[in-house]
Amino acid sequence: MGKQESKQGDTFSYYQLRYQKMVQGYHPNSMKLASFKGGYVGKRHTWIRKHFSSIVFTVALIGFLFLLDSLMSCIFEPSVVQSNSMHKKLSSDMMVPLKFGEHGGKSAVQMYDRLASMASSALVEVCNAVAVASLLNATLVIPRFLFSNVWKDPSQFGDIYQEDYFMKTLKDEVNIITDADISKEATPTKYIEKVLPILSNNGVVHFLGYGNRLGFDPLPSELQRLRCKCNYHALKFVPKIQETGSLFIRRIRKYDGPRNKLDKQLLGNFITGSRLRGPDMDREPLKYIALHMRFEVDMVAYSLCEFGGGQVEKTELQAYREAHFPLLVQRLKQSKAVSAEELRRSGRCPLTPEEAALVLAALGFTSETYIYLAGSQIYGGKSRMQPLTNLYPKVITKEDLLSPTELAPFKNFSSQLAALDLIACATADVFAITDSGSQLSSLVSGFRTYYGGAHAPTLRPSKKRLAEILSKNQTIIWKDFEAKVTKMVSGAQSVRLRGWGRSIYRQPRCPECMCMFQ
């Protein structure tokens, strides 16, 4: 402990001395004044009394000048107060000179006020970052501007300022490095070639937005094994999520106690709590299907598909795309349009609640089946859900199973609410997905394969094949529809070994994962 305290004291003394030196740099005569301090004290009070009136006049004059400066700034630069982030307006060849009329000064007319604001803010923020980096003796990373859906400008620091010149000018003051990006599904070699030198030179690497940044193959077996151990053994939900998840699972099943390894892995000891009371609590657990319905407005809008809502739907989704997916809209203007019919034939349209209901009915699930609906707000609301609830009236959500008080700790925390959905889907008797690309669906499928013991089926309808079947909806008889849907789902039902490049989180059956830990 003594050595650690001494080390911390040395570190603090280093930064304190560094700060003192920086401050003293602005007062080169401070040491000289200190040396004369003893001889000067005796005469100081006499001098102050003699020159008191001059001192008062000087202070008043300085105060008046500051007040005058502030007044003139308000008169001649009224645009300064327009934004808290704009400390100083930049002049431009495109600016129109100020004109003054009988009602006082007018604001400067600017054609590029947004860029001027960005440049002003960037100058202030970057220079502040440089000063802080120097103070802390830290390495500064060239800033990366976040994309704004309001301004819709993808510009980065290097699009505005000369990065090399910036780094060269400050090289003796601050160590500055540029940000590096890693492509999706990068191989281990890419990390060794691109990331390792940065880590060696700076001692630290910051990964921002790391999802899918490391490919699944080729990868050394020990790294695959580590991935598997992390996903299926090291990650445990916090007690708050386990307790609430256990509560609504027991309410769905009307049964207490764990049923399989999935329950124990996801819910821990909370699933073995006190028995719930009620007239039906002594019977076998109620079985239910978990349906992950990916039909939120962002999913629907991004797909570019049509869903039977006519011109109102087209206008609404186009407006959403322009507001939330400006890059997609720009790309569409520069590429050849693909028809909604072609998108559906190629299997690129998310399943609607009506299509999901038809699949479940064709597979033989009766109207008495309980369906837990996972996911966010369904686009179209109750009217869009009506074809599903007409066939399956016992559709329930976590909002139906938990009181507002029980849900309150999770309000406004979408990731924690998604964790509750994951628990409900993974522990269901049957899990049905409508979009195989969903991250939640992939994780649930992997957990059910890893811990399900071949008794946790997952239904994966092919959107492309289903679109082909539904294209004959005017002529096909129900018996043929049942047969085709059953064949489609059965073909994707078997659990296979993980294929080359496939996610180990979705398909854990491989030598480095299930064969090693089970």
PDB file of C-alpha atoms in Angstrom, residues 368-500:
ATOM      1  CA  GLU A 368     -56.324 -21.872 -28.532  1.00  0.00           C
ATOM      2  CA  THR A 369     -52.553 -21.478 -28.879  1.00  0.00           C
ATOM      3  CA  TYR A 370     -50.915 -18.902 -26.648  1.00  0.00           C
ATOM      4  CA  ILE A 371     -48.555 -16.651 -28.597  1.00  0.00           C
ATOM      5  CA  TYR A 372     -46.033 -14.417 -26.892  1.00  0.00           C
ATOM      6  CA  LEU A 373     -45.369 -11.499 -29.248  1.00  0.00           C
ATOM      7  CA  ALA A 374     -41.813 -10.175 -29.038  1.00  0.00           C
ATOM      8  CA  GLY A 375     -40.553  -7.029 -30.652  1.00  0.00           C
ATOM      9  CA  SER A 376     -41.281  -3.342 -30.740  1.00  0.00           C
ATOM     10  CA  GLN A 377     -44.317  -1.432 -31.970  1.00  0.00           C
ATOM     11  CA  ILE A 378     -45.924  -3.113 -34.985  1.00  0.00           C
ATOM     12  CA  TYR A 379     -46.290  -0.756 -37.939  1.00  0.00           C
ATOM     13  CA  GLY A 380     -49.982  -0.096 -38.492  1.00  0.00           C
ATOM     14  CA  GLY A 381     -50.961  -0.908 -34.905  1.00  0.00           C
ATOM     15  CA  LYS A 382     -54.134  -2.829 -34.113  1.00  0.00           C
ATOM     16  CA  SER A 383     -55.486  -2.723 -37.662  1.00  0.00           C
ATOM     17  CA  ARG A 384     -52.335  -4.418 -38.981  1.00  0.00           C
ATOM     18  CA  MET A 385     -52.427  -6.958 -36.122  1.00  0.00           C
ATOM     19  CA  GLN A 386     -56.101  -7.799 -36.606  1.00  0.00           C
ATOM     20  CA  PRO A 387     -55.613 -10.680 -39.114  1.00  0.00           C
ATOM     21  CA  LEU A 388     -53.304 -12.349 -36.565  1.00  0.00           C
ATOM     22  CA  THR A 389     -55.506 -11.757 -33.523  1.00  0.00           C
ATOM     23  CA  ASN A 390     -58.619 -12.900 -35.426  1.00  0.00           C
ATOM     24  CA  LEU A 391     -57.043 -16.333 -35.903  1.00  0.00           C
ATOM     25  CA  TYR A 392     -55.151 -16.349 -32.600  1.00  0.00           C
ATOM     26  CA  PRO A 393     -56.951 -14.270 -29.961  1.00  0.00           C
ATOM     27  CA  LYS A 394     -54.585 -15.388 -27.177  1.00  0.00           C
ATOM     28  CA  VAL A 395     -51.715 -13.104 -28.213  1.00  0.00           C
ATOM     29  CA  ILE A 396     -49.882 -11.728 -25.185  1.00  0.00           C
ATOM     30  CA  THR A 397     -46.999  -9.336 -24.602  1.00  0.00           C
ATOM     31  CA  LYS A 398     -44.875  -8.433 -21.595  1.00  0.00           C
ATOM     32  CA  GLU A 399     -47.187  -5.450 -21.082  1.00  0.00           C
ATOM     33  CA  ASP A 400     -50.060  -7.934 -20.594  1.00  0.00           C
ATOM     34  CA  LEU A 401     -48.088 -10.064 -18.139  1.00  0.00           C
ATOM     35  CA  LEU A 402     -46.455  -7.379 -16.017  1.00  0.00           C
ATOM     36  CA  SER A 403     -48.026  -4.450 -14.213  1.00  0.00           C
ATOM     37  CA  PRO A 404     -46.925  -0.858 -14.933  1.00  0.00           C
ATOM     38  CA  THR A 405     -45.117  -0.880 -11.593  1.00  0.00           C
ATOM     39  CA  GLU A 406     -43.217  -4.050 -12.488  1.00  0.00           C
ATOM     40  CA  LEU A 407     -42.261  -2.621 -15.879  1.00  0.00           C
ATOM     41  CA  ALA A 408     -41.312   0.809 -14.532  1.00  0.00           C
ATOM     42  CA  PRO A 409     -37.618  -0.036 -13.868  1.00  0.00           C
ATOM     43  CA  PHE A 410     -37.241  -0.901 -17.572  1.00  0.00           C
ATOM     44  CA  LYS A 411     -39.057   2.088 -19.028  1.00  0.00           C
ATOM     45  CA  ASN A 412     -37.000   3.945 -21.649  1.00  0.00           C
ATOM     46  CA  PHE A 413     -34.359   1.174 -21.591  1.00  0.00           C
ATOM     47  CA  SER A 414     -34.942  -0.650 -24.877  1.00  0.00           C
ATOM     48  CA  SER A 415     -31.937  -2.962 -24.444  1.00  0.00           C
ATOM     49  CA  GLN A 416     -33.229  -4.218 -21.098  1.00  0.00           C
ATOM     50  CA  LEU A 417     -36.706  -4.731 -22.546  1.00  0.00           C
ATOM     51  CA  ALA A 418     -35.100  -6.687 -25.391  1.00  0.00           C
ATOM     52  CA  ALA A 419     -33.410  -8.898 -22.762  1.00  0.00           C
ATOM     53  CA  LEU A 420     -36.861  -9.769 -21.379  1.00  0.00           C
ATOM     54  CA  ASP A 421     -38.017 -10.635 -24.909  1.00  0.00           C
ATOM     55  CA  LEU A 422     -34.950 -12.832 -25.370  1.00  0.00           C
ATOM     56  CA  ILE A 423     -35.809 -14.761 -22.180  1.00  0.00           C
ATOM     57  CA  ALA A 424     -39.422 -15.272 -23.252  1.00  0.00           C
ATOM     58  CA  CYS A 425     -38.382 -16.437 -26.737  1.00  0.00           C
ATOM     59  CA  ALA A 426     -35.530 -18.703 -25.643  1.00  0.00           C
ATOM     60  CA  THR A 427     -37.601 -20.528 -22.999  1.00  0.00           C
ATOM     61  CA  ALA A 428     -40.706 -20.947 -25.215  1.00  0.00           C
ATOM     62  CA  ASP A 429     -41.911 -24.357 -26.327  1.00  0.00           C
ATOM     63  CA  VAL A 430     -41.669 -23.180 -29.948  1.00  0.00           C
ATOM     64  CA  PHE A 431     -39.872 -20.151 -31.317  1.00  0.00           C
ATOM     65  CA  ALA A 432     -41.040 -18.689 -34.629  1.00  0.00           C
ATOM     66  CA  ILE A 433     -39.022 -16.037 -36.462  1.00  0.00           C
ATOM     67  CA  THR A 434     -40.066 -13.841 -39.365  1.00  0.00           C
ATOM     68  CA  ASP A 435     -36.623 -12.464 -40.223  1.00  0.00           C
ATOM     69  CA  SER A 436     -33.505 -14.620 -39.989  1.00  0.00           C
ATOM     70  CA  GLY A 437     -31.227 -11.579 -40.095  1.00  0.00           C
ATOM     71  CA  SER A 438     -32.416 -10.247 -36.751  1.00  0.00           C
ATOM     72  CA  GLN A 439     -29.759 -10.224 -34.033  1.00  0.00           C
ATOM     73  CA  LEU A 440     -32.246 -11.220 -31.333  1.00  0.00           C
ATOM     74  CA  SER A 441     -33.536 -14.110 -33.443  1.00  0.00           C
ATOM     75  CA  SER A 442     -29.977 -15.279 -34.076  1.00  0.00           C
ATOM     76  CA  LEU A 443     -29.074 -15.238 -30.381  1.00  0.00           C
ATOM     77  CA  VAL A 444     -32.286 -16.994 -29.375  1.00  0.00           C
ATOM     78  CA  SER A 445     -31.793 -19.677 -32.037  1.00  0.00           C
ATOM     79  CA  GLY A 446     -28.233 -20.269 -30.833  1.00  0.00           C
ATOM     80  CA  PHE A 447     -29.257 -20.594 -27.177  1.00  0.00           C
ATOM     81  CA  ARG A 448     -32.067 -22.994 -28.034  1.00  0.00           C
ATOM     82  CA  THR A 449     -29.657 -25.138 -30.041  1.00  0.00           C
ATOM     83  CA  TYR A 450     -26.953 -25.057 -27.348  1.00  0.00           C
ATOM     84  CA  TYR A 451     -29.127 -25.703 -24.274  1.00  0.00           C
ATOM     85  CA  GLY A 452     -32.337 -27.098 -25.790  1.00  0.00           C
ATOM     86  CA  GLY A 453     -31.255 -30.734 -25.961  1.00  0.00           C
ATOM     87  CA  ALA A 454     -33.019 -31.195 -29.332  1.00  0.00           C
ATOM     88  CA  HIS A 455     -36.351 -30.287 -27.685  1.00  0.00           C
ATOM     89  CA  ALA A 456     -36.487 -26.576 -28.539  1.00  0.00           C
ATOM     90  CA  PRO A 457     -37.715 -26.260 -32.129  1.00  0.00           C
ATOM     91  CA  THR A 458     -37.295 -23.036 -34.073  1.00  0.00           C
ATOM     92  CA  LEU A 459     -39.532 -22.270 -37.060  1.00  0.00           C
ATOM     93  CA  ARG A 460     -37.730 -20.469 -39.897  1.00  0.00           C
ATOM     94  CA  PRO A 461     -40.026 -19.828 -42.861  1.00  0.00           C
ATOM     95  CA  SER A 462     -38.278 -18.910 -46.095  1.00  0.00           C
ATOM     96  CA  LYS A 463     -39.565 -15.505 -47.205  1.00  0.00           C
ATOM     97  CA  LYS A 464     -38.707 -16.253 -50.807  1.00  0.00           C
ATOM     98  CA  ARG A 465     -40.519 -19.600 -50.904  1.00  0.00           C
ATOM     99  CA  LEU A 466     -43.467 -18.232 -48.942  1.00  0.00           C
ATOM    100  CA  ALA A 467     -43.822 -15.360 -51.405  1.00  0.00           C
ATOM    101  CA  GLU A 468     -43.984 -17.909 -54.211  1.00  0.00           C
ATOM    102  CA  ILE A 469     -46.685 -19.888 -52.385  1.00  0.00           C
ATOM    103  CA  LEU A 470     -48.715 -16.783 -51.534  1.00  0.00           C
ATOM    104  CA  SER A 471     -48.570 -15.571 -55.128  1.00  0.00           C
ATOM    105  CA  LYS A 472     -51.115 -18.335 -55.882  1.00  0.00           C
ATOM    106  CA  ASN A 473     -53.478 -17.235 -53.100  1.00  0.00           C
ATOM    107  CA  GLN A 474     -56.366 -16.743 -55.553  1.00  0.00           C
ATOM    108  CA  THR A 475     -56.298 -20.337 -56.800  1.00  0.00           C
ATOM    109  CA  ILE A 476     -54.542 -22.576 -54.245  1.00  0.00           C
ATOM    110  CA  ILE A 477     -56.716 -24.778 -52.012  1.00  0.00           C
ATOM    111  CA  TRP A 478     -56.054 -24.889 -48.251  1.00  0.00           C
ATOM    112  CA  LYS A 479     -54.848 -28.502 -48.248  1.00  0.00           C
ATOM    113  CA  ASP A 480     -52.151 -27.710 -50.804  1.00  0.00           C
ATOM    114  CA  PHE A 481     -51.220 -24.554 -48.922  1.00  0.00           C
ATOM    115  CA  GLU A 482     -50.737 -26.583 -45.723  1.00  0.00           C
ATOM    116  CA  ALA A 483     -48.551 -29.119 -47.510  1.00  0.00           C
ATOM    117  CA  LYS A 484     -46.315 -26.524 -49.150  1.00  0.00           C
ATOM    118  CA  VAL A 485     -45.836 -24.502 -45.952  1.00  0.00           C
ATOM    119  CA  THR A 486     -45.119 -27.631 -43.913  1.00  0.00           C
ATOM    120  CA  LYS A 487     -42.516 -28.769 -46.428  1.00  0.00           C
ATOM    121  CA  MET A 488     -40.940 -25.296 -46.454  1.00  0.00           C
ATOM    122  CA  VAL A 489     -40.572 -25.124 -42.650  1.00  0.00           C
ATOM    123  CA  SER A 490     -39.514 -28.755 -42.238  1.00  0.00           C
ATOM    124  CA  GLY A 491     -36.651 -28.236 -44.647  1.00  0.00           C
ATOM    125  CA  ALA A 492     -35.147 -25.595 -42.350  1.00  0.00           C
ATOM    126  CA  GLN A 493     -35.969 -27.416 -39.115  1.00  0.00           C
ATOM    127  CA  SER A 494     -32.975 -29.715 -38.750  1.00  0.00           C
ATOM    128  CA  VAL A 495     -29.983 -28.475 -36.763  1.00  0.00           C
ATOM    129  CA  ARG A 496     -26.870 -28.627 -38.923  1.00  0.00           C
ATOM    130  CA  LEU A 497     -23.188 -28.261 -38.244  1.00  0.00           C
ATOM    131  CA  ARG A 498     -21.997 -24.689 -38.504  1.00  0.00           C
ATOM    132  CA  GLY A 499     -21.075 -23.916 -42.087  1.00  0.00           C
ATOM    133  CA  TRP A 500     -18.055 -21.964 -43.272  1.00  0.00           C
TER     134      TRP A 500
END
